[in-house]
Amino acid sequence: MLDILLLRKDLESAVARLETRKKPQAFLNVEAFQSLESERKGLQTRTEELQAQRNQLSKQVGMLMGKGDKDGAEAAKAQVAQIKAELETSATRLEQIQGELQTMLLAVPNLPHESVPVGSDESGNVEVRRWGTPKTFDFEPRDHVDVGTPLGLDFDMGVKLSGSRFTVMKGPIARLHRALAQFMLDLQTEAHGYTECYVPYAVNTDSLKGTGQLPKFEGDLFAAKKGGQDGEPVPDHAALYLIPTAEVPLTNFVRDQVVAEAELPIKLTAHSPCFRSEAGSYGRDTRGMIRQHQFDKVEMVQIVHPDKSYEALEEMTGHAEVVLQKLGLPYRVMSLCTGDMGFSAAKTYDLEVWLPGQSNYREISSVSNCEAFQSRRLQARFKNAQGKNELLHTLNGSGLAVGRCLVAVLENYQNADGSVTVPEALKSYLGGQTLLKP
């Protein structure tokens, strides 16, 4: 959530930065905001005037009573009672205004950092660097569907059990998928210093509001319906949703907390399934595993001092890159433009891996600095050197998306006979196996 003081101080500048983002996501009803702010200021000014009058009249009551002027004292008391009633009405309206402003701000995305390239969509993203050279095949490379199906990828069974955009893995392919996740977890914990966590796969609405998925993006979530006691409906505040990413529970570790500065940075990782309805993606990536309703991811989260967050962004991007480097998968790093960034991000790097079956680079990780946007919603703070509470900065990133990494391994390590060579980094996770054969 944006700092309302920033909007009050320089609304025009903030709106100009928001307008560079993709609409209607960047919607802020400026007229409604200004109207509420004007009313709020008027009420607060009137409240201060009334409080001063009440204090003055209260003193007069004592003085008049001391002089024996009962009529004058009663008249003053009546005025005090009228002022009290007006103050109570004003306090109620002020609370309503604050609630309306809060609701309005919950729908407004983060402000892009000044270093983010301006653009309307993914065509405005800027390549930062590349690593590796795409392999030249002496045969026509196939996509992961054709390579993986003989190895245990079963799309028909996924449709039978759940519907479109669900996949079943069996045998060698299931073991390869598990090996990738284990390899990523070991790398992030042992080499990069993250603490491994196991988190709930269903979270409450407070958790999703804290990281920015609710209320604006409820359509992208899967609700986890549960029955009430004795047939009673479950109240809204008890609703649960399947996690769209482990970022949600991990970042919420610090919700309503004040941590010591000495505890920073907090570095957390978790392997979990992720559930996304993919609202608005109808017709996109319908073949294979690129865009699924359920997929696995090893998530990285850092919670840091505000002065360190952009240093942490570069570090986390490097932590995701190492996974691809150790697997020998060519990739490029893209700085997302203002129109392609996620709701909570101030700056994002995407890692895009080379897929020979598509002759294209495809996203396999996003690493974002949210600055204080999530912390303000979460009330996640630390006690600074001056002993004052200050908002933390939060970052999140994939380290990596396991299913898309599986796709990349299948396509980059495929052989003409239909087998897949096991990357060197994964051999120990597959019992020394060097080749997956149909």
PDB file of N, CA and C in Angstrom, residues 214-259:
ATOM      1  N   LEU A 214      -5.187  -9.645  -2.339  1.00  0.00           N
ATOM      2  CA  LEU A 214      -6.551  -9.206  -2.048  1.00  0.00           C
ATOM      3  C   LEU A 214      -6.522  -7.738  -1.644  1.00  0.00           C
ATOM      4  N   PRO A 215      -7.588  -6.994  -1.964  1.00  0.00           N
ATOM      5  CA  PRO A 215      -8.842  -7.483  -2.554  1.00  0.00           C
ATOM      6  C   PRO A 215      -8.871  -7.470  -4.079  1.00  0.00           C
ATOM      7  N   LYS A 216      -7.854  -6.874  -4.710  1.00  0.00           N
ATOM      8  CA  LYS A 216      -7.937  -6.575  -6.138  1.00  0.00           C
ATOM      9  C   LYS A 216      -7.915  -7.812  -7.033  1.00  0.00           C
ATOM     10  N   PHE A 217      -7.226  -8.886  -6.616  1.00  0.00           N
ATOM     11  CA  PHE A 217      -6.998 -10.006  -7.526  1.00  0.00           C
ATOM     12  C   PHE A 217      -7.627 -11.306  -7.038  1.00  0.00           C
ATOM     13  N   GLU A 218      -8.788 -11.184  -6.422  1.00  0.00           N
ATOM     14  CA  GLU A 218      -9.461 -12.382  -5.921  1.00  0.00           C
ATOM     15  C   GLU A 218      -9.765 -13.358  -7.053  1.00  0.00           C
ATOM     16  N   GLY A 219     -10.020 -12.849  -8.252  1.00  0.00           N
ATOM     17  CA  GLY A 219     -10.325 -13.717  -9.387  1.00  0.00           C
ATOM     18  C   GLY A 219      -9.177 -14.611  -9.810  1.00  0.00           C
ATOM     19  N   ASP A 220      -7.954 -14.287  -9.365  1.00  0.00           N
ATOM     20  CA  ASP A 220      -6.792 -15.112  -9.708  1.00  0.00           C
ATOM     21  C   ASP A 220      -6.567 -16.244  -8.705  1.00  0.00           C
ATOM     22  N   LEU A 221      -7.373 -16.279  -7.639  1.00  0.00           N
ATOM     23  CA  LEU A 221      -7.144 -17.231  -6.553  1.00  0.00           C
ATOM     24  C   LEU A 221      -8.130 -18.389  -6.596  1.00  0.00           C
ATOM     25  N   PHE A 222      -7.740 -19.495  -5.956  1.00  0.00           N
ATOM     26  CA  PHE A 222      -8.640 -20.621  -5.717  1.00  0.00           C
ATOM     27  C   PHE A 222      -9.091 -20.563  -4.260  1.00  0.00           C
ATOM     28  N   ALA A 223     -10.386 -20.420  -4.037  1.00  0.00           N
ATOM     29  CA  ALA A 223     -10.917 -20.428  -2.681  1.00  0.00           C
ATOM     30  C   ALA A 223     -10.966 -21.856  -2.168  1.00  0.00           C
ATOM     31  N   ALA A 224     -10.569 -22.040  -0.910  1.00  0.00           N
ATOM     32  CA  ALA A 224     -10.606 -23.366  -0.280  1.00  0.00           C
ATOM     33  C   ALA A 224     -11.859 -23.435   0.575  1.00  0.00           C
ATOM     34  N   LYS A 225     -12.919 -23.967   0.003  1.00  0.00           N
ATOM     35  CA  LYS A 225     -14.202 -23.989   0.702  1.00  0.00           C
ATOM     36  C   LYS A 225     -14.172 -25.019   1.817  1.00  0.00           C
ATOM     37  N   LYS A 226     -14.693 -24.641   2.983  1.00  0.00           N
ATOM     38  CA  LYS A 226     -14.799 -25.585   4.088  1.00  0.00           C
ATOM     39  C   LYS A 226     -16.143 -25.414   4.771  1.00  0.00           C
ATOM     40  N   GLY A 227     -16.661 -26.485   5.313  1.00  0.00           N
ATOM     41  CA  GLY A 227     -17.982 -26.440   5.935  1.00  0.00           C
ATOM     42  C   GLY A 227     -17.932 -25.875   7.332  1.00  0.00           C
ATOM     43  N   GLY A 228     -19.042 -25.240   7.732  1.00  0.00           N
ATOM     44  CA  GLY A 228     -19.136 -24.727   9.089  1.00  0.00           C
ATOM     45  C   GLY A 228     -19.668 -25.786  10.031  1.00  0.00           C
ATOM     46  N   GLN A 229     -19.733 -25.479  11.302  1.00  0.00           N
ATOM     47  CA  GLN A 229     -20.234 -26.418  12.300  1.00  0.00           C
ATOM     48  C   GLN A 229     -21.754 -26.504  12.208  1.00  0.00           C
ATOM     49  N   ASP A 230     -22.250 -27.723  12.224  1.00  0.00           N
ATOM     50  CA  ASP A 230     -23.700 -27.965  12.198  1.00  0.00           C
ATOM     51  C   ASP A 230     -24.369 -27.276  11.005  1.00  0.00           C
ATOM     52  N   GLY A 231     -23.647 -27.278   9.884  1.00  0.00           N
ATOM     53  CA  GLY A 231     -24.221 -26.725   8.676  1.00  0.00           C
ATOM     54  C   GLY A 231     -24.199 -25.217   8.588  1.00  0.00           C
ATOM     55  N   GLU A 232     -23.628 -24.533   9.597  1.00  0.00           N
ATOM     56  CA  GLU A 232     -23.575 -23.076   9.566  1.00  0.00           C
ATOM     57  C   GLU A 232     -22.541 -22.610   8.548  1.00  0.00           C
ATOM     58  N   PRO A 233     -22.826 -21.544   7.797  1.00  0.00           N
ATOM     59  CA  PRO A 233     -21.850 -21.047   6.819  1.00  0.00           C
ATOM     60  C   PRO A 233     -20.620 -20.476   7.508  1.00  0.00           C
ATOM     61  N   VAL A 234     -19.482 -20.555   6.801  1.00  0.00           N
ATOM     62  CA  VAL A 234     -18.235 -20.034   7.344  1.00  0.00           C
ATOM     63  C   VAL A 234     -18.212 -18.516   7.160  1.00  0.00           C
ATOM     64  N   PRO A 235     -17.941 -17.735   8.208  1.00  0.00           N
ATOM     65  CA  PRO A 235     -17.887 -16.276   8.053  1.00  0.00           C
ATOM     66  C   PRO A 235     -16.751 -15.854   7.126  1.00  0.00           C
ATOM     67  N   ASP A 236     -16.881 -14.672   6.505  1.00  0.00           N
ATOM     68  CA  ASP A 236     -15.889 -14.206   5.541  1.00  0.00           C
ATOM     69  C   ASP A 236     -14.493 -14.158   6.123  1.00  0.00           C
ATOM     70  N   HIS A 237     -14.386 -13.725   7.389  1.00  0.00           N
ATOM     71  CA  HIS A 237     -13.052 -13.579   7.982  1.00  0.00           C
ATOM     72  C   HIS A 237     -12.356 -14.917   8.175  1.00  0.00           C
ATOM     73  N   ALA A 238     -13.107 -16.017   8.085  1.00  0.00           N
ATOM     74  CA  ALA A 238     -12.517 -17.349   8.244  1.00  0.00           C
ATOM     75  C   ALA A 238     -12.232 -18.005   6.901  1.00  0.00           C
ATOM     76  N   ALA A 239     -12.463 -17.308   5.785  1.00  0.00           N
ATOM     77  CA  ALA A 239     -12.248 -17.885   4.453  1.00  0.00           C
ATOM     78  C   ALA A 239     -10.772 -18.187   4.238  1.00  0.00           C
ATOM     79  N   LEU A 240     -10.528 -19.275   3.534  1.00  0.00           N
ATOM     80  CA  LEU A 240      -9.165 -19.665   3.191  1.00  0.00           C
ATOM     81  C   LEU A 240      -9.018 -19.732   1.672  1.00  0.00           C
ATOM     82  N   TYR A 241      -7.797 -19.460   1.206  1.00  0.00           N
ATOM     83  CA  TYR A 241      -7.469 -19.556  -0.212  1.00  0.00           C
ATOM     84  C   TYR A 241      -6.199 -20.378  -0.371  1.00  0.00           C
ATOM     85  N   LEU A 242      -6.118 -21.144  -1.461  1.00  0.00           N
ATOM     86  CA  LEU A 242      -4.893 -21.862  -1.782  1.00  0.00           C
ATOM     87  C   LEU A 242      -3.838 -20.845  -2.197  1.00  0.00           C
ATOM     88  N   ILE A 243      -2.611 -21.056  -1.773  1.00  0.00           N
ATOM     89  CA  ILE A 243      -1.572 -20.052  -2.009  1.00  0.00           C
ATOM     90  C   ILE A 243      -1.204 -19.965  -3.492  1.00  0.00           C
ATOM     91  N   PRO A 244      -1.096 -18.733  -4.033  1.00  0.00           N
ATOM     92  CA  PRO A 244      -0.622 -18.568  -5.402  1.00  0.00           C
ATOM     93  C   PRO A 244       0.895 -18.660  -5.494  1.00  0.00           C
ATOM     94  N   THR A 245       1.547 -18.540  -4.344  1.00  0.00           N
ATOM     95  CA  THR A 245       2.996 -18.622  -4.225  1.00  0.00           C
ATOM     96  C   THR A 245       3.336 -18.679  -2.742  1.00  0.00           C
ATOM     97  N   ALA A 246       4.462 -19.317  -2.402  1.00  0.00           N
ATOM     98  CA  ALA A 246       4.887 -19.373  -0.995  1.00  0.00           C
ATOM     99  C   ALA A 246       5.341 -18.016  -0.485  1.00  0.00           C
ATOM    100  N   GLU A 247       5.483 -17.042  -1.374  1.00  0.00           N
ATOM    101  CA  GLU A 247       5.750 -15.663  -0.949  1.00  0.00           C
ATOM    102  C   GLU A 247       4.727 -15.204   0.081  1.00  0.00           C
ATOM    103  N   VAL A 248       3.471 -15.618  -0.085  1.00  0.00           N
ATOM    104  CA  VAL A 248       2.403 -15.128   0.796  1.00  0.00           C
ATOM    105  C   VAL A 248       2.634 -15.563   2.241  1.00  0.00           C
ATOM    106  N   PRO A 249       2.716 -16.858   2.544  1.00  0.00           N
ATOM    107  CA  PRO A 249       2.954 -17.212   3.948  1.00  0.00           C
ATOM    108  C   PRO A 249       4.317 -16.766   4.463  1.00  0.00           C
ATOM    109  N   LEU A 250       5.357 -16.838   3.639  1.00  0.00           N
ATOM    110  CA  LEU A 250       6.702 -16.477   4.115  1.00  0.00           C
ATOM    111  C   LEU A 250       6.778 -15.003   4.496  1.00  0.00           C
ATOM    112  N   THR A 251       6.242 -14.129   3.656  1.00  0.00           N
ATOM    113  CA  THR A 251       6.302 -12.696   3.941  1.00  0.00           C
ATOM    114  C   THR A 251       5.456 -12.353   5.158  1.00  0.00           C
ATOM    115  N   ASN A 252       4.371 -13.087   5.353  1.00  0.00           N
ATOM    116  CA  ASN A 252       3.493 -12.837   6.494  1.00  0.00           C
ATOM    117  C   ASN A 252       4.077 -13.286   7.824  1.00  0.00           C
ATOM    118  N   PHE A 253       5.237 -13.920   7.812  1.00  0.00           N
ATOM    119  CA  PHE A 253       5.910 -14.251   9.074  1.00  0.00           C
ATOM    120  C   PHE A 253       6.090 -12.986   9.923  1.00  0.00           C
ATOM    121  N   VAL A 254       6.286 -11.833   9.275  1.00  0.00           N
ATOM    122  CA  VAL A 254       6.575 -10.608  10.025  1.00  0.00           C
ATOM    123  C   VAL A 254       5.351  -9.690  10.138  1.00  0.00           C
ATOM    124  N   ARG A 255       4.178 -10.192   9.783  1.00  0.00           N
ATOM    125  CA  ARG A 255       2.973  -9.363   9.925  1.00  0.00           C
ATOM    126  C   ARG A 255       2.759  -8.999  11.391  1.00  0.00           C
ATOM    127  N   ASP A 256       2.496  -7.713  11.656  1.00  0.00           N
ATOM    128  CA  ASP A 256       2.252  -7.188  13.000  1.00  0.00           C
ATOM    129  C   ASP A 256       3.418  -7.451  13.952  1.00  0.00           C
ATOM    130  N   GLN A 257       4.627  -7.473  13.392  1.00  0.00           N
ATOM    131  CA  GLN A 257       5.815  -7.707  14.208  1.00  0.00           C
ATOM    132  C   GLN A 257       6.735  -6.487  14.176  1.00  0.00           C
ATOM    133  N   VAL A 258       7.499  -6.313  15.259  1.00  0.00           N
ATOM    134  CA  VAL A 258       8.599  -5.353  15.285  1.00  0.00           C
ATOM    135  C   VAL A 258       9.856  -6.161  15.572  1.00  0.00           C
ATOM    136  N   VAL A 259      10.711  -6.294  14.556  1.00  0.00           N
ATOM    137  CA  VAL A 259      11.914  -7.117  14.711  1.00  0.00           C
ATOM    138  C   VAL A 259      13.101  -6.229  15.061  1.00  0.00           C
TER     139      VAL A 259
END
